[in-house]
Coordinates of C-alpha atoms and ligand atoms in Angstrom, one line a residue:
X587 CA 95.9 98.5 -22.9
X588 CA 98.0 99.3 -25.9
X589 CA 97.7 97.7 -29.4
X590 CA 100.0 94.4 -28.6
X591 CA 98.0 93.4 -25.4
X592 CA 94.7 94.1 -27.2
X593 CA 95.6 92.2 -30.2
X594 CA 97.1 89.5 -28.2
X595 CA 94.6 89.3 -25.4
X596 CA 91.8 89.9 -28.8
X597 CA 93.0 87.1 -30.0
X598 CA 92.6 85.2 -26.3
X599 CA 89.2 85.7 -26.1
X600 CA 88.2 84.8 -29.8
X601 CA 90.1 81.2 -29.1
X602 CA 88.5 81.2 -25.6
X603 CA 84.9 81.7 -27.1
X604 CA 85.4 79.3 -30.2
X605 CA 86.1 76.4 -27.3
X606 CA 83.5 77.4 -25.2
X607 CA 80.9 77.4 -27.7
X608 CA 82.4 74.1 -29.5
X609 CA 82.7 71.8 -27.0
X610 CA 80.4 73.5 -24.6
X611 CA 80.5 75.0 -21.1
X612 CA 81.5 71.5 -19.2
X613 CA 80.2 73.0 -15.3
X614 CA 76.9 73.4 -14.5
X615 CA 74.2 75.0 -16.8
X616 CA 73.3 77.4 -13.8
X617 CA 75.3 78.3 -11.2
X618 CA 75.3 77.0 -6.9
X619 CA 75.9 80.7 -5.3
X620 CA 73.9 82.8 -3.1
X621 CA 72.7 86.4 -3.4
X622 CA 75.9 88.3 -2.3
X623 CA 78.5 85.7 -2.7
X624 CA 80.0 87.7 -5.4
X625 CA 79.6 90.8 -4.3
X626 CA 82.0 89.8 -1.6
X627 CA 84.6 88.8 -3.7
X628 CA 84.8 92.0 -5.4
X629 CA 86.7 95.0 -4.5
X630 CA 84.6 98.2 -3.4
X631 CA 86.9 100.4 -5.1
X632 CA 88.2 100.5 -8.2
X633 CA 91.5 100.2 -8.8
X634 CA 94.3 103.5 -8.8
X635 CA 96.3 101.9 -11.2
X636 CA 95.3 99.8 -14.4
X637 CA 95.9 96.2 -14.3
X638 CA 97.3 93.7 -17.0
X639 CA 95.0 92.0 -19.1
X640 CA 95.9 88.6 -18.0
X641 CA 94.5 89.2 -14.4
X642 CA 91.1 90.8 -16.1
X643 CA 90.9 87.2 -18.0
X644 CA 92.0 85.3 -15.1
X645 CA 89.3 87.1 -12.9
X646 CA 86.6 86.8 -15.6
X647 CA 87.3 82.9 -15.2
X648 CA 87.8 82.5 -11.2
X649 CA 84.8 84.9 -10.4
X650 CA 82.4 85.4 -13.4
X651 CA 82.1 82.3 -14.9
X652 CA 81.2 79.7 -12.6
X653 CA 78.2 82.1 -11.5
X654 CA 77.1 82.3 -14.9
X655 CA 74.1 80.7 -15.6
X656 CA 75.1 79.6 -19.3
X657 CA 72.2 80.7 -21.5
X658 CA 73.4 78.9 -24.9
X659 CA 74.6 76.1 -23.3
X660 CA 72.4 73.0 -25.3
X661 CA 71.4 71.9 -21.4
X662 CA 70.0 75.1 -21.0
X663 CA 66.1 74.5 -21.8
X664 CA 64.5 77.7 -19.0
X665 CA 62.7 80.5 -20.4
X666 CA 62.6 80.9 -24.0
X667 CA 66.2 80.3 -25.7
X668 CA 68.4 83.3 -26.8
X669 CA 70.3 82.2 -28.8
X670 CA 73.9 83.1 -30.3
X671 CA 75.8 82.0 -33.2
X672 CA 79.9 82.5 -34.5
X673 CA 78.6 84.9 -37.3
X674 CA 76.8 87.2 -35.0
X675 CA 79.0 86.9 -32.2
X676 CA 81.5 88.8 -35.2
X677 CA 79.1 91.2 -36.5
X678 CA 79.0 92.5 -32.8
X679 CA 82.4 92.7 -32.1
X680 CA 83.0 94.9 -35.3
X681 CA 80.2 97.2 -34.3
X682 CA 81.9 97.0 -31.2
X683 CA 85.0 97.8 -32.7
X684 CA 83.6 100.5 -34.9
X685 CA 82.0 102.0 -31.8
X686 CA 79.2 104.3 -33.8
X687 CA 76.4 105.5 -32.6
X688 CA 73.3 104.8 -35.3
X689 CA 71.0 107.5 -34.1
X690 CA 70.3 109.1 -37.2
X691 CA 71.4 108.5 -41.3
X692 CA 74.1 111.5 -41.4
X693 CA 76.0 109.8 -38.0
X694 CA 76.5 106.6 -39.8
X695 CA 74.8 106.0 -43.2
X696 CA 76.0 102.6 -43.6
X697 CA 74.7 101.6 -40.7
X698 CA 70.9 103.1 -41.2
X699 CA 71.3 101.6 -44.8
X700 CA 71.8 98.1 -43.5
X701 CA 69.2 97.9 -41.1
X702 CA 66.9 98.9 -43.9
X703 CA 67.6 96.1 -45.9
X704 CA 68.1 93.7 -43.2
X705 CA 64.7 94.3 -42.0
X706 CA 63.5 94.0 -45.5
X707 CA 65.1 90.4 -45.9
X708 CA 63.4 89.4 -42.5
X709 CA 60.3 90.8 -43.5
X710 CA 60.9 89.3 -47.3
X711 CA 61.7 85.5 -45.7
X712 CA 58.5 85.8 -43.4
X713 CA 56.3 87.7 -45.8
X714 CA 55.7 90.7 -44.4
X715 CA 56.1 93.6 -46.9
X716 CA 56.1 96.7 -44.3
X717 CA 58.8 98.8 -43.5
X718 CA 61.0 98.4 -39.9
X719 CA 63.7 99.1 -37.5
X720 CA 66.0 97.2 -35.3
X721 CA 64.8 97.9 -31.6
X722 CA 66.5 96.5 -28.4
X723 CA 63.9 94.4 -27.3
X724 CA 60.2 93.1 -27.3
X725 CA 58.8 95.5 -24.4
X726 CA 60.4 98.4 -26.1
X727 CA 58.8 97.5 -29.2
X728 CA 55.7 96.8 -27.7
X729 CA 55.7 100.3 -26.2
X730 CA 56.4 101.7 -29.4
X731 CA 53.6 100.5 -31.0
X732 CA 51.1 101.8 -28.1
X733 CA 52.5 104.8 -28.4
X734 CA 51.8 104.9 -32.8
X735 CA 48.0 103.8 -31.5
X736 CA 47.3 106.5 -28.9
X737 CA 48.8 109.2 -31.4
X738 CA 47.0 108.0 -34.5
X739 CA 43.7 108.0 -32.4
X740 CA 43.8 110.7 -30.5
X741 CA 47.3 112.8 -31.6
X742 CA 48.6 114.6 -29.1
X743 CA 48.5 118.8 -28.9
X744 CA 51.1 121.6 -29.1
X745 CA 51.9 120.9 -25.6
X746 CA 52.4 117.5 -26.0
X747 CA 49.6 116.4 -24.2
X748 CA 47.0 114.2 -25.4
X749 CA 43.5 114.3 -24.8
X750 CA 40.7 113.3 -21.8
X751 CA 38.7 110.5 -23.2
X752 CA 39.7 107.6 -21.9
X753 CA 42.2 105.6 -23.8
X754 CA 41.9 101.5 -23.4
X755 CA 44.3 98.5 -24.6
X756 CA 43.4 95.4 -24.8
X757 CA 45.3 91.9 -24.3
X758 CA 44.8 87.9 -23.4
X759 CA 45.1 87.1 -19.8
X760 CA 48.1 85.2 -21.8
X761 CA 49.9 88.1 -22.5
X762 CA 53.6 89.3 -21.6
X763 CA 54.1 90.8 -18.8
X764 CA 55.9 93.8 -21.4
X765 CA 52.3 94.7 -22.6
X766 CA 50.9 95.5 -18.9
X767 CA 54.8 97.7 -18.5
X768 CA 53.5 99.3 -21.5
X769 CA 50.9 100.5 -20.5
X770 CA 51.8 101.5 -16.7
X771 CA 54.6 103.2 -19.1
X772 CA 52.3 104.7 -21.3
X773 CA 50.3 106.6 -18.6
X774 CA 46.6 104.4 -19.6
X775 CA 46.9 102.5 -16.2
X776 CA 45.6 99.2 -15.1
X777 CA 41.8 100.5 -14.8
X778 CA 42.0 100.9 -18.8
X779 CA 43.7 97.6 -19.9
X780 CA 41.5 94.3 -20.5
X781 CA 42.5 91.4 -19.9
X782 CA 40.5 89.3 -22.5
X783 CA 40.2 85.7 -21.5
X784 CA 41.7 83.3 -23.1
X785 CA 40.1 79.2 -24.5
X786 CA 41.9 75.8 -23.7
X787 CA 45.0 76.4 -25.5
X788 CA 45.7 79.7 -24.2
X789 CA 44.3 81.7 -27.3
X790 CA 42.2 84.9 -27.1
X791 CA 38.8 84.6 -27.5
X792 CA 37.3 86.6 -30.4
X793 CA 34.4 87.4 -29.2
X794 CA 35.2 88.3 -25.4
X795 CA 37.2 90.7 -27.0
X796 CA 34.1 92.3 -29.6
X797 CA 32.5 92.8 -25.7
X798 CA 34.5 94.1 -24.1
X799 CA 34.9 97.0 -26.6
X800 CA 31.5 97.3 -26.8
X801 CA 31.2 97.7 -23.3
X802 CA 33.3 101.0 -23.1
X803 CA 32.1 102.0 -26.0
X804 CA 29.0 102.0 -24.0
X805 CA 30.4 103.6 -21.0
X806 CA 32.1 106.4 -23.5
X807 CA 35.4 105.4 -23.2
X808 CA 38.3 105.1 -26.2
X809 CA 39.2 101.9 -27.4
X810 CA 42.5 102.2 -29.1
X811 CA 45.4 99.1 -28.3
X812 CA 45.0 95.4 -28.9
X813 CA 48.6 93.2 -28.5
X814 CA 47.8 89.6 -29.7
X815 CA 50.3 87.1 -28.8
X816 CA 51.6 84.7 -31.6
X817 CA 53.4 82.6 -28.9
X818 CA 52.5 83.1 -26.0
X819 CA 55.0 83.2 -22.9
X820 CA 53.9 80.1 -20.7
X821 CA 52.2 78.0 -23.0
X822 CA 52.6 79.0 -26.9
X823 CA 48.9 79.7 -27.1
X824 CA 48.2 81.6 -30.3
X825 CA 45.7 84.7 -30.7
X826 CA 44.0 84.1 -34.1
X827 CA 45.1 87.2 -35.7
X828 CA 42.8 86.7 -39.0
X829 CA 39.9 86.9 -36.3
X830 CA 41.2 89.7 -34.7
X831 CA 41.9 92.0 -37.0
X832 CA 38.3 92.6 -38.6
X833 CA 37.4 93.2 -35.3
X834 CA 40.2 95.5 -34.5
X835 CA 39.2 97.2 -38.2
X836 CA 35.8 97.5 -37.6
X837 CA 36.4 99.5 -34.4
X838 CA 39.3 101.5 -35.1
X839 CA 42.0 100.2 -33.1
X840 CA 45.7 99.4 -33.8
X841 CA 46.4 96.0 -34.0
X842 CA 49.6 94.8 -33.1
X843 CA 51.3 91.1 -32.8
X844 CA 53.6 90.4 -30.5
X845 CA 55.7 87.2 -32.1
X846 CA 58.4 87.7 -29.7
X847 CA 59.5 83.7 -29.7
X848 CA 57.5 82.1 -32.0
X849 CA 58.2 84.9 -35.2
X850 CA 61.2 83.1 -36.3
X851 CA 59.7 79.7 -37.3
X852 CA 58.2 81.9 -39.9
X853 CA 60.9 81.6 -42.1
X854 CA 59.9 77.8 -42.4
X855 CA 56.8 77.3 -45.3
X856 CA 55.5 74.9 -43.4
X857 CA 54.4 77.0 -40.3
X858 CA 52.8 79.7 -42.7
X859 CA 50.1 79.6 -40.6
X860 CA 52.0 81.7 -38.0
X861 CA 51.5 84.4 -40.0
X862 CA 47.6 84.2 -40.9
X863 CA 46.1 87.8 -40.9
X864 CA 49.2 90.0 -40.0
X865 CA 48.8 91.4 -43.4
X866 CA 45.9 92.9 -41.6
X867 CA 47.5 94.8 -38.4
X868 CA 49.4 97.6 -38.0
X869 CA 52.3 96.4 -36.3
X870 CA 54.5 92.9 -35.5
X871 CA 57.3 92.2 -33.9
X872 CA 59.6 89.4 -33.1
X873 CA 63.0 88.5 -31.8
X874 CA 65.9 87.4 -33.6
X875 CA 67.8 87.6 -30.3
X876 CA 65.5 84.9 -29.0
X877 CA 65.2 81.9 -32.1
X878 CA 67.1 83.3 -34.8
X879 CA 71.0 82.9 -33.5
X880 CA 71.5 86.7 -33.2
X881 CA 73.1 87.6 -30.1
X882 CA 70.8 89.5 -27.8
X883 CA 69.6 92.2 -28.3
X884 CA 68.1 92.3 -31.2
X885 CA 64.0 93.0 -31.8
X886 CA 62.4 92.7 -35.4
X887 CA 59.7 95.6 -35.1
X888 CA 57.5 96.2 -38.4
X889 CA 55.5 98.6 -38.6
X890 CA 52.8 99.2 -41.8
X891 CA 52.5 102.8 -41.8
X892 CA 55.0 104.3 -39.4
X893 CA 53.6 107.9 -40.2
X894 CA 52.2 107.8 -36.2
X895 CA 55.0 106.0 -34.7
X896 CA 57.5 109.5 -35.8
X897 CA 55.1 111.7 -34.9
X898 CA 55.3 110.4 -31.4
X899 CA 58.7 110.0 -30.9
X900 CA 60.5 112.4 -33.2
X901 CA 61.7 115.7 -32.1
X902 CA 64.3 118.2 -33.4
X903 CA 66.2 119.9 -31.2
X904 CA 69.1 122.4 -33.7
X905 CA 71.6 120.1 -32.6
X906 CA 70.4 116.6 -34.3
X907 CA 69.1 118.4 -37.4
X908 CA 71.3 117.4 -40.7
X909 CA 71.2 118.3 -44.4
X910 CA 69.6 114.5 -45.0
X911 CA 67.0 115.3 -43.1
X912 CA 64.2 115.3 -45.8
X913 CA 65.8 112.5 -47.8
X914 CA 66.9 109.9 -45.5
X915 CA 65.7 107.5 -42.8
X916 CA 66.6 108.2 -39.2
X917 CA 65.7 106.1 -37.1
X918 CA 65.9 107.7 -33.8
X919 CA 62.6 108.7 -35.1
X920 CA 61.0 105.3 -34.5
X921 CA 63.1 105.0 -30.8
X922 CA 62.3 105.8 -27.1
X923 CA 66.0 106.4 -26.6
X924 CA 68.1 108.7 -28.9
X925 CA 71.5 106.3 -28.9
X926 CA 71.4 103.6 -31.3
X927 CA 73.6 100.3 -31.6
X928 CA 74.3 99.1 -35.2
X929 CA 72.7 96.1 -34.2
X930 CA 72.5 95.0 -38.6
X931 CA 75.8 94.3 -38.7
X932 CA 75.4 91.3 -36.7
X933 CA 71.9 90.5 -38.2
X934 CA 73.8 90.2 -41.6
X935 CA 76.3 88.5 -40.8
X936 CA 74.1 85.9 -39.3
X937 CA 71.8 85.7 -42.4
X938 CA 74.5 85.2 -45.0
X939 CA 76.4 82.9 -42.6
X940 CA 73.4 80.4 -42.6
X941 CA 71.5 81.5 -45.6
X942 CA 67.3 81.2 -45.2
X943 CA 68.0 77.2 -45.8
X944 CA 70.3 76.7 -42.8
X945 CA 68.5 78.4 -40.4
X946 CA 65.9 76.5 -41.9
X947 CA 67.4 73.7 -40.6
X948 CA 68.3 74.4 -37.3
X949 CA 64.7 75.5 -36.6
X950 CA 63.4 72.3 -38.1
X951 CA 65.7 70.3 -35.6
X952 CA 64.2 71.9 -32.3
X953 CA 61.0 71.3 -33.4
X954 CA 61.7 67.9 -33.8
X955 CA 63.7 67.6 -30.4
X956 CA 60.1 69.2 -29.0
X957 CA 58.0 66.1 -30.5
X958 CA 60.1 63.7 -29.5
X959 CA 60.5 65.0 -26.1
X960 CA 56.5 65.4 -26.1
X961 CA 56.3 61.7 -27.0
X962 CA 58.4 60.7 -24.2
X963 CA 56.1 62.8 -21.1
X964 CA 53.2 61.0 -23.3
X965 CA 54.3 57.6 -22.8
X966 CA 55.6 57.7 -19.1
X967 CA 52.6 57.3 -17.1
X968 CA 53.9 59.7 -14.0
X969 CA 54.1 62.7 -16.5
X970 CA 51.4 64.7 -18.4
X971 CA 50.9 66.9 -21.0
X972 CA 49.7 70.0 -20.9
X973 CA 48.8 70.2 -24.8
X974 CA 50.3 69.2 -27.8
X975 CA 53.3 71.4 -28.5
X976 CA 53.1 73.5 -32.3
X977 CA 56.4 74.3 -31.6
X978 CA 59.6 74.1 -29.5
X979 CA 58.2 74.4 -26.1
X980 CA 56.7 71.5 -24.3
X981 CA 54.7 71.9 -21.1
X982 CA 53.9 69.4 -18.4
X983 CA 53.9 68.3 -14.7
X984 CA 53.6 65.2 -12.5
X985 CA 50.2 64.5 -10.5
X986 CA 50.8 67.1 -8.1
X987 CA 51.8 70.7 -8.0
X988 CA 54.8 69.3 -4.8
X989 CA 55.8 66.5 -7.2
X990 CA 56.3 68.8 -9.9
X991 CA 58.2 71.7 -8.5
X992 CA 60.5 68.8 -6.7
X993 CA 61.4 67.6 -10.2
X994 CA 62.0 70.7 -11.2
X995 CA 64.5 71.7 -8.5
X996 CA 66.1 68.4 -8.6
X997 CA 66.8 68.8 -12.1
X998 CA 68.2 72.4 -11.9
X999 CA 70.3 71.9 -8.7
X1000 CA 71.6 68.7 -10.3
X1001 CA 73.2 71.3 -12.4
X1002 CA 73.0 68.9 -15.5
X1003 CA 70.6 70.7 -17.5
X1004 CA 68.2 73.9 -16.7
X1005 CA 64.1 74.4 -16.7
X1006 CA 61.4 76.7 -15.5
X1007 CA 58.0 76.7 -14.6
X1008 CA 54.8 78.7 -14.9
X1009 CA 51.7 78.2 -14.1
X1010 CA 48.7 77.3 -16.1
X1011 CA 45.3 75.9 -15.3
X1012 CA 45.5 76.2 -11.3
X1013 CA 48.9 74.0 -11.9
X1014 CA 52.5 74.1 -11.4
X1015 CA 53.7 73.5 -15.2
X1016 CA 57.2 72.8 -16.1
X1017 CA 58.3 74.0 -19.2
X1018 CA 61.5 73.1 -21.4
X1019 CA 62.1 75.0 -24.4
X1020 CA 64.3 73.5 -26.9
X1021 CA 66.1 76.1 -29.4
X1022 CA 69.9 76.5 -28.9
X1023 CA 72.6 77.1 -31.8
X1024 CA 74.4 74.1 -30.3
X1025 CA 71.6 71.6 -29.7
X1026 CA 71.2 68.3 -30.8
X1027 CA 69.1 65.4 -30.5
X1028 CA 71.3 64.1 -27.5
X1029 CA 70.8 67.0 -25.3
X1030 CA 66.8 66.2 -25.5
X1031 CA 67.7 62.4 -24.8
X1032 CA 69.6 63.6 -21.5
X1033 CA 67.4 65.5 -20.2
X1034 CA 64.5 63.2 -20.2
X1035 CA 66.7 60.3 -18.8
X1036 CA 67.5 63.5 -15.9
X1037 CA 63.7 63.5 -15.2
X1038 CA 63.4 59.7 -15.8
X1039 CA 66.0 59.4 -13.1
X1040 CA 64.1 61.4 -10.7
X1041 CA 60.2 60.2 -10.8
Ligands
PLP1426 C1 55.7 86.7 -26.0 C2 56.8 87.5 -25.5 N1 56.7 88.8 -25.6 C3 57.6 89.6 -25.1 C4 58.7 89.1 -24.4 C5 59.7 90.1 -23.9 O1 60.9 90.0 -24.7 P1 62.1 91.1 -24.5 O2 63.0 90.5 -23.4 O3 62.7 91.2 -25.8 O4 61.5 92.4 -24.1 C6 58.8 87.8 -24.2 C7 60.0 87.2 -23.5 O5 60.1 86.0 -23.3 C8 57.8 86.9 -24.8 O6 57.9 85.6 -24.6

């Protein structure tokens, strides 16, 4: 490809994704094909020769597309969102573009400047004064931070081992399943991670977890990991982290808060609450990639004294080492992997596009759409509500666990909008979570005449 066909097929795709995300994707939200079907279509080989650009496009629309399932279209209500926005879809193509590789300061100084201060505006607009890093996800984050906790208790030796006593984590029966990886990653196994029940609206329960660490303190073991969930996965059940911690203080352990989803309606004042006694862990987290319109992937990962976290994962092979050593950040010191994306490009880009207010805004909107959807399963007497939703996720199912999963499949093979399920309280649950860059009240309206349709 030389520089005409990349500036004139650049210039393709730019008009291509400014329709696509302005008047939306008009096929289904998730796509009718089978496992394979693709696969069929594609060659086995490679080609010998290079190809024109036009038949990349025109195969990127024939084969790729309609098997998309289309994440930020507004129909799309499965999962959590993850949502993208114009000013971060930029920000990623120049880093793109740029093609740099932010392992340490000396291989791109901008770029480890930047994500300093960008994680010093998140943390300013959600009041969180602790230092950070830009990681690829939650479940790498989450690792992260059990790997700060087993070093801080319990630092490893010369030989990079660590020592016998048993180390234990502790989590709600709520949690992600990226805090059991963790630690099945981590080496502490299934035999050494609790599973702290949780009350009636999903949180953990305080003083389950006080016993259970007393319990192997009692048996001699090391408690050293607790993951609270602000937003939990299936229901947006909150641990109450102010109750936590002074447990978590008392005993030693590193706290950490896993605010993967819910995080981002931080930034409004009136959801303060979300943040009640993270002053007090050692470690957060949340995802811009999923509420705050930065294209994945992008993971928000504070940590309060992140002396632990390098001494776990830094090492200095002759090759890495650079003059700047001493005086500046490198953040390959706080990462599993060594490569780094300049993911704050697009992070700043986004957060002087909208400013704090209109993201404010956009927020504020999908909480709405969430109460006025809530309202609507209230009133109709076939559908229930699970509990009342604090934020943009509303969960709820018909009078059986059949009925439910019928709707459910009706709705997504309809191809007209797109939900998931989970399962909560012995019962099929379905689950629509409102939070795209695009959405407005409409999309909420359409999909509960969808369901209406189908009771
Ligand atoms: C509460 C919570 N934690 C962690 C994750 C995992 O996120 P990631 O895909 O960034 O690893 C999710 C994903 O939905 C989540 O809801």
């Amino acid at each position: 490809m030389n520089t005409d066909e990349f500036r004139r097929t650049g210039h393709q795709v730019i008009d291509w994704i400014a329709d696509y995300m302005e008047s939306g994707y008009t096929g289904r939200v998730s796509p009718d094909t089978t496992p394979g079907e693709l696969l069929k279509l594609l060659p086995e080989s490679p080609p010998r020769q290079g190809e024109p650009a036009e038949a990349l496009l025109e195969d990127f629309h024939q084969l790729i597309l309609p098997r998309m399932t289309h994440w930020n279209d507004p129909r799309f209500f499965g999962y959590f969102p993850c949502n993208h926005s114009r000013p971060g879809i930029l920000g990623d193509l120049l880093s793109a573009g740029l093609g740099v590789n932010a392992m340490s300061w000396a291989t791109s100084p901008a770029a480890t400047e930047l994500e300093i201060r960008m994680m010093q505006w998140l943390g300013r607009i959600i009041g969180l004064d602790w230092p950070g890093c830009i990681q690829d996800t939650a479940s790498t984050a989450t690792l992260c931070a059990l790997l700060a906790a087993r070093e801080r208790l319990n630092p490893m030796n010369e030989d990079g081992a660590y020592g016998k006593r048993r180390f234990v984590c502790y989590t709600s029966d709520q949690a992600h399943s990226s805090v059991l990886k963790a630690v099945r990653i981590a080496g502490v196994g299934g035999r050494y991670l609790r599973l702290i029940p949780s009350d009636s609206e999903f949180a953990m329960r305080p003083y389950a977890l006080e016993e259970a660490i007393q319990q192997d303190l009692q048996k001699g073991l090391q408690p050293g990991f607790v993951t609270a969930t602000v937003g939990t996965t299936s229901s947006t059940g909150f641990d109450p982290v102010a109750r936590l911690a002074p447990i978590c203080r008392h005993h030693g352990l590193w706290l950490h808060v896993d605010a993967a989803m819910a995080g981002s309606a931080a930034i409004l004042p009136e959801m303060g609450w979300l943040m009640e006694g993270v002053d007090q862990a050692d470690s957060y987290l949340f995802n811009p990639h999923k509420w705050l319109f930065t294209n994945f992937d992008c993971t928000a990962f504070f940590c309060r004294r992140p002396r632990h976290l390098k001494q776990a994962l830094a090492i200095q092979p002759e090759y890495l080492k650079t003059r700047h050593d001493a005086a500046a950040e490198n953040f390959r010191d706080w990462s599993l992997q060594l490569g780094r994306r300049f993911r704050a490009l697009k992070l700043w880009f986004v957060l002087r596009c909208y400013g704090v207010e209109g993201l404010q805004q956009k927020l504020r909107l999908h909480l709405k759409m969430a109460r006025w959807f809530a309202e609507q399963v209230k009133a109709c007497p076939q559908t229930s509500l699970l509990l009342e939703p604090r934020l943009n996720t509303v969960c709820f199912h018909l009078d059986s666990d059949e009925r439910s999963e019928a709707l459910l499949q009706s709705v997504n093979q309809s191809g007209q909008a797109f939900l998931t399920h989970t399962r909560l309280n012995d019962r099929y649950i379905i689950r629509a979570s409102f939070g795209q860059t695009h959405s407005r009240v409409k999309h909420a309206e359409d999909l509960w005449r969808l369901i209406e349709e189908r009771l």
